[in-house]
PDB file of C-alpha atoms in Angstrom:
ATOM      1  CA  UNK A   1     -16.506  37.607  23.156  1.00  0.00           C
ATOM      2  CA  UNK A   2     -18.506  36.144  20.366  1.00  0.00           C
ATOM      3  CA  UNK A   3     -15.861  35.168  18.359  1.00  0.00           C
ATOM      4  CA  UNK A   4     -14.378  33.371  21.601  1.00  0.00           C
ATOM      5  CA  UNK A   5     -17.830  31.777  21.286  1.00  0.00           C
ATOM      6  CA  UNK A   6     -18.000  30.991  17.948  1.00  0.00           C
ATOM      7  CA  UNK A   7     -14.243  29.798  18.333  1.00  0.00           C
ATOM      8  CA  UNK A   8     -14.745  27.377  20.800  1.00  0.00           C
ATOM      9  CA  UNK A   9     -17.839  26.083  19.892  1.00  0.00           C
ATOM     10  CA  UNK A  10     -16.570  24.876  16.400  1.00  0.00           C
ATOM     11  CA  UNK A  11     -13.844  23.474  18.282  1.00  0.00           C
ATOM     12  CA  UNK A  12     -15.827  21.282  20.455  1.00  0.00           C
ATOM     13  CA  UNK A  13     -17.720  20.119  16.936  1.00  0.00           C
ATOM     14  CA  UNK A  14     -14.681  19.080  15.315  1.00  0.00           C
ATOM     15  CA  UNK A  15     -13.437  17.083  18.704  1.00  0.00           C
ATOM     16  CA  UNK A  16     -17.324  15.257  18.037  1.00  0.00           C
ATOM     17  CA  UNK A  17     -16.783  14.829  14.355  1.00  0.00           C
ATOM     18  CA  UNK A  18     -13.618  13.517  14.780  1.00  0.00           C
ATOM     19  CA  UNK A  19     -14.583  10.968  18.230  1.00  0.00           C
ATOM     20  CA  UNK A  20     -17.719   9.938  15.635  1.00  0.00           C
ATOM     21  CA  UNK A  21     -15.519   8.993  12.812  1.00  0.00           C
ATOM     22  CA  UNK A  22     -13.582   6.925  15.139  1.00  0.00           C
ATOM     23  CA  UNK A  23     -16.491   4.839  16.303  1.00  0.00           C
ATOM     24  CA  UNK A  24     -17.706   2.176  14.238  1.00  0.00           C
ATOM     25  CA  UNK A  25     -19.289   3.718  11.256  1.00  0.00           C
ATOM     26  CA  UNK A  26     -21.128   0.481  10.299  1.00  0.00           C
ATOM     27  CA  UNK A  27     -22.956   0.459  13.912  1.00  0.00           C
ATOM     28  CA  UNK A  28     -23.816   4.080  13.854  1.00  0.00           C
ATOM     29  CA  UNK A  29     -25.590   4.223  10.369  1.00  0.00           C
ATOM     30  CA  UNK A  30     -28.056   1.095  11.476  1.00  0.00           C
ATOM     31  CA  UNK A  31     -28.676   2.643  14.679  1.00  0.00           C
ATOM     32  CA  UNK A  32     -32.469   3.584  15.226  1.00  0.00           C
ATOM     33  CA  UNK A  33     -32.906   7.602  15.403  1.00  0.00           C
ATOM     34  CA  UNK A  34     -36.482   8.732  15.879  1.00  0.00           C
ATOM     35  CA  UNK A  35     -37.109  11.138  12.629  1.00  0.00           C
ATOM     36  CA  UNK A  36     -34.510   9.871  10.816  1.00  0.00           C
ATOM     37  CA  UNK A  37     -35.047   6.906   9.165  1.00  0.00           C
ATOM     38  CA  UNK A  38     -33.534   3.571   8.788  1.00  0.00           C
ATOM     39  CA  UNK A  39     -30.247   2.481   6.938  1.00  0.00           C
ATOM     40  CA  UNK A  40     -29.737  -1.438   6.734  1.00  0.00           C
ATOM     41  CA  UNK A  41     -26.716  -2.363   5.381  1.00  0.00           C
ATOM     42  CA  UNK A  42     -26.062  -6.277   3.802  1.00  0.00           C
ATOM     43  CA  UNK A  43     -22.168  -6.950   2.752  1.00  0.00           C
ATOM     44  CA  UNK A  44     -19.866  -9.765   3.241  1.00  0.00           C
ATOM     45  CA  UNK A  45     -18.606  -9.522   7.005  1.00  0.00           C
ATOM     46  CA  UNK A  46     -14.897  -9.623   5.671  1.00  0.00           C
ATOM     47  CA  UNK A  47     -15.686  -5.952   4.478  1.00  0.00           C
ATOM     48  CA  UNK A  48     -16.707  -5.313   7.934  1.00  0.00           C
ATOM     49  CA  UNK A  49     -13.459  -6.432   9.319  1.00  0.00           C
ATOM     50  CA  UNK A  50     -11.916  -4.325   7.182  1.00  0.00           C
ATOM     51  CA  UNK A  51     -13.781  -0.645   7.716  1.00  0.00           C
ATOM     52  CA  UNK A  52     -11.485   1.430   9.912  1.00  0.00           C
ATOM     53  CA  UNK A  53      -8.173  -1.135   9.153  1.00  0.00           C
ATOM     54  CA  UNK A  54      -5.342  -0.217   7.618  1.00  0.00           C
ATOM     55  CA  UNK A  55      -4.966  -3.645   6.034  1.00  0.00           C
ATOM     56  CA  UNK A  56      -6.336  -3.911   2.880  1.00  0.00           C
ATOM     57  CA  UNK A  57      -6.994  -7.112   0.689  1.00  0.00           C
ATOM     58  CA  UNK A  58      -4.052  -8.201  -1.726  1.00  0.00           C
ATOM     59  CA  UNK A  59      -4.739 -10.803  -3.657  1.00  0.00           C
ATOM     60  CA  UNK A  60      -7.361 -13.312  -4.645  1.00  0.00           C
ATOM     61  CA  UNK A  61      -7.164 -15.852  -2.096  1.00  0.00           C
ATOM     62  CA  UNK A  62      -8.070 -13.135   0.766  1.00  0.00           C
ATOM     63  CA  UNK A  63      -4.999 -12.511   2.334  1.00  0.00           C
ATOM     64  CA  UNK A  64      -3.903  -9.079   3.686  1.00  0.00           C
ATOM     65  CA  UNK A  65      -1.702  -6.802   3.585  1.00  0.00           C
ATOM     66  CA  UNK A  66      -0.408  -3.591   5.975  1.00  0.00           C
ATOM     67  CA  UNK A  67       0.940  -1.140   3.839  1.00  0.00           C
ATOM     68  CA  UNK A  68       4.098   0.997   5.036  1.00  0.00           C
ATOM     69  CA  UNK A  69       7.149   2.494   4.675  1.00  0.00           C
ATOM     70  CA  UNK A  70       9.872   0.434   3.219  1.00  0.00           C
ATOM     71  CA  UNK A  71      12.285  -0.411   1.184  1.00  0.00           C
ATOM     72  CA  UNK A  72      12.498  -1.882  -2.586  1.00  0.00           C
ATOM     73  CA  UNK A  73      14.866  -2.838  -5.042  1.00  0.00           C
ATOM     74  CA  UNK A  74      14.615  -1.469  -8.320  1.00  0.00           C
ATOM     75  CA  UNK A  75      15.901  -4.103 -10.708  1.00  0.00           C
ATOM     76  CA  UNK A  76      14.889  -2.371 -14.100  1.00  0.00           C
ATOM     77  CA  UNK A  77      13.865   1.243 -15.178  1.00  0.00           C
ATOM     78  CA  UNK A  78      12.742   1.969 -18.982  1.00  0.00           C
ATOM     79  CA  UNK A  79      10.899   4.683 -20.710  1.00  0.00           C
ATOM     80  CA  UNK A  80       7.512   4.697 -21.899  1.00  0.00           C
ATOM     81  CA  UNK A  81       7.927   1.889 -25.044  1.00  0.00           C
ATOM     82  CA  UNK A  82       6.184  -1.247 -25.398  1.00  0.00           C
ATOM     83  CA  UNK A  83       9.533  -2.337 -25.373  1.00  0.00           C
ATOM     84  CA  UNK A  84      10.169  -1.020 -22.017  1.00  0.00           C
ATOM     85  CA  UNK A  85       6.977  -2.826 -21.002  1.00  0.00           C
ATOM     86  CA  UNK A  86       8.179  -6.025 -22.506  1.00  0.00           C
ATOM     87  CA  UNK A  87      11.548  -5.289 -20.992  1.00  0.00           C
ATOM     88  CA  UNK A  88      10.202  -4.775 -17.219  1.00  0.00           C
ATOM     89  CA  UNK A  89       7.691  -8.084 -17.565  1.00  0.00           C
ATOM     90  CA  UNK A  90      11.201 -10.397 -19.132  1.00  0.00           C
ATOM     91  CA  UNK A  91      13.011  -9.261 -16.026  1.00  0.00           C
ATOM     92  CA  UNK A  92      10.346  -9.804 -13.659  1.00  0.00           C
ATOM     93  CA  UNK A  93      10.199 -13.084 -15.059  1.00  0.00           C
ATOM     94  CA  UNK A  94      14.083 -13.264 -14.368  1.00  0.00           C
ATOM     95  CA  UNK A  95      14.134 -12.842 -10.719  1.00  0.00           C
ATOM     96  CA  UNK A  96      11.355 -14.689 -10.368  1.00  0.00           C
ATOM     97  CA  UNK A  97      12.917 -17.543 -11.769  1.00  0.00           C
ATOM     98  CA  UNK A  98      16.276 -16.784  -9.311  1.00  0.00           C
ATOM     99  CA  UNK A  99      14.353 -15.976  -6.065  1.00  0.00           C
ATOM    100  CA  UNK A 100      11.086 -17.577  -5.859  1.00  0.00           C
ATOM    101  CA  UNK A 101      10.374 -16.098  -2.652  1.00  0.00           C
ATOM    102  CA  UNK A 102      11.039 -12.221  -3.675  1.00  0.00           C
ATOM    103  CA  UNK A 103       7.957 -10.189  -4.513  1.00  0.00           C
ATOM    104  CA  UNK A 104       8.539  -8.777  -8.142  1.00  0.00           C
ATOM    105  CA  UNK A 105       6.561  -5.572  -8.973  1.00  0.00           C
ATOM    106  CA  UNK A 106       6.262  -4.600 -12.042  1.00  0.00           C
ATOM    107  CA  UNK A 107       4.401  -1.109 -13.088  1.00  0.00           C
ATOM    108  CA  UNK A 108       4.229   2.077 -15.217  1.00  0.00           C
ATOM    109  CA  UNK A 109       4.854   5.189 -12.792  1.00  0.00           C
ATOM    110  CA  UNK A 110       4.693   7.349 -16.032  1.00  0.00           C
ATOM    111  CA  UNK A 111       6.731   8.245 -17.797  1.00  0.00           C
ATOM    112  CA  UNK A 112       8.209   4.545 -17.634  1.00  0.00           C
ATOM    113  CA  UNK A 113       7.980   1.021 -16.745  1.00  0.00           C
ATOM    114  CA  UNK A 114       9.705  -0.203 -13.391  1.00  0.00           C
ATOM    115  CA  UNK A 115      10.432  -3.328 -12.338  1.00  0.00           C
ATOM    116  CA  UNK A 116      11.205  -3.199  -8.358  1.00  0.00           C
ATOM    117  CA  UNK A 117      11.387  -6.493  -6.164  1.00  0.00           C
ATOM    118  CA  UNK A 118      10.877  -7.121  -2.397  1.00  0.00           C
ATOM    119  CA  UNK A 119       9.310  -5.596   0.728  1.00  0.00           C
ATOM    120  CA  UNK A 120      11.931  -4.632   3.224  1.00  0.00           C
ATOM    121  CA  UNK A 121      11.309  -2.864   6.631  1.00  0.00           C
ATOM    122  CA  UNK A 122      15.096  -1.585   6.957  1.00  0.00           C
ATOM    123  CA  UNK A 123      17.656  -0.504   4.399  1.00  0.00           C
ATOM    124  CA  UNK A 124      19.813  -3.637   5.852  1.00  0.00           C
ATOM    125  CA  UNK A 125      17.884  -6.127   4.635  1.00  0.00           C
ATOM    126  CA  UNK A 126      17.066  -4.462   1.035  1.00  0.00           C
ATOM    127  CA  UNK A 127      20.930  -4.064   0.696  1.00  0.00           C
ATOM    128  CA  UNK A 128      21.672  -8.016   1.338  1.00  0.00           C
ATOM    129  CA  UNK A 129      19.268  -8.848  -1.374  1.00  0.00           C
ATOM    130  CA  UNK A 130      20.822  -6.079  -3.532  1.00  0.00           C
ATOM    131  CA  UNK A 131      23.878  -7.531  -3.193  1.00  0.00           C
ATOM    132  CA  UNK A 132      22.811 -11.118  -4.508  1.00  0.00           C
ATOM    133  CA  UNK A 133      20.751  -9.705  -7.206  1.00  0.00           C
ATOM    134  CA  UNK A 134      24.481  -7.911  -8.296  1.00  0.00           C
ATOM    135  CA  UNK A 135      26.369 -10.969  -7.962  1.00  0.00           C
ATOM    136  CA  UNK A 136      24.273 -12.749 -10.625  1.00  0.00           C
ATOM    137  CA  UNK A 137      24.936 -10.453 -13.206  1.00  0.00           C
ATOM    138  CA  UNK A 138      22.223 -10.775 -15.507  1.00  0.00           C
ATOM    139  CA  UNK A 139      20.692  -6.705 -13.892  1.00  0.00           C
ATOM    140  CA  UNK A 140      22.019  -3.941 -15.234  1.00  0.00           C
ATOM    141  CA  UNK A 141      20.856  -0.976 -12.957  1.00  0.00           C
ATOM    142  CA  UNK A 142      20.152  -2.446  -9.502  1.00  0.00           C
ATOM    143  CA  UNK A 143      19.267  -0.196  -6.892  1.00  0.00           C
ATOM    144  CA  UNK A 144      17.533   0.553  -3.610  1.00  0.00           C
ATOM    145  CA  UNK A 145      14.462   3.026  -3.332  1.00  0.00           C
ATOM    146  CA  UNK A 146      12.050   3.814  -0.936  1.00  0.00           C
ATOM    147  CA  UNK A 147       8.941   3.289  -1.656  1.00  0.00           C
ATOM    148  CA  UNK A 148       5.361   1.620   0.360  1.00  0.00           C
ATOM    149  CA  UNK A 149       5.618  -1.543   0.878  1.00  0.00           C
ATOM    150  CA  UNK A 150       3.292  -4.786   1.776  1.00  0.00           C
ATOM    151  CA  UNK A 151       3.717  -6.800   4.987  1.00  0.00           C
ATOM    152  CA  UNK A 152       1.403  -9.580   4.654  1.00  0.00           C
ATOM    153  CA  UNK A 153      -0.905 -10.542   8.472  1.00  0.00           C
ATOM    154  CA  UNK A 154      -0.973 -14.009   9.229  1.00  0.00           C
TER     155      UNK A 154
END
């Protein structure tokens, strides 16, 4: 019987803990509890709008992202050389130059560099843009890989 007790008792704390973390965090640490004391919190209200989002900022001009499951297109893969490096930024560069619009990613998931290009919610649309970045010839290993991508909120 006490371990019933005991059972259900830390279930109802975890249902509390977890309703708690739900609310807003920022309201319930400034909230006045007798015997507790007093936390006052100053930030920049775009941090506020942020707590308990799953957008996050991207880039310097504020804008921001969602980030989810999607779809990339890996353009180059090398090893761990600063040639590789060099290699992944020069072909970056490349599709910049042939599709403006296409976000290029380039980054060292060890143990080598990676240039992948694009955010794509379905397979479909990663495999059009596959298909053009194949038809221009200059990319060696072109591919499709799943991976998290960024969908910007407007």
């Amino acid at each position: 019987m006490k371990r019933l007790l005991i059972l259900l008792s830390a279930c109802f704390l975890g249902i509390q803990i977890a309703s708690a973390q739900s609310a807003d965090i920022l309201t319930s640490l400034q909230k006045d509890v007798p015997g507790q004391g007093r936390v006052t919190i100053h930030q920049d209200a775009r941090i506020a709008a942020l707590v308990g989002s799953d957008a996050v900022p991207a880039g310097a001009d504020g804008s921001r992202v969602i980030k989810k499951a999607g779809y990339r297109i890996q353009v180059y893969a090398g090893n761990n050389t600063r040639a590789a490096k060099n290699a992944a930024h020069a072909v970056g560069v490349r599709v910049k130059e042939l599709f403006p619009d296409l976000p290029v990613y380039t980054s060292f998931d060890p143990p080598r560099w990676l240039c992948r290009a694009g955010d794509f919610s379905t397979i479909e649309e990663a495999d059009a843009v596959m298909r053009q970045l194949r038809a221009v010839g200059d990319f060696k290993a072109v591919s499709i890989v799943r991976e998290q991508i960024n969908i910007p909120l407007e």
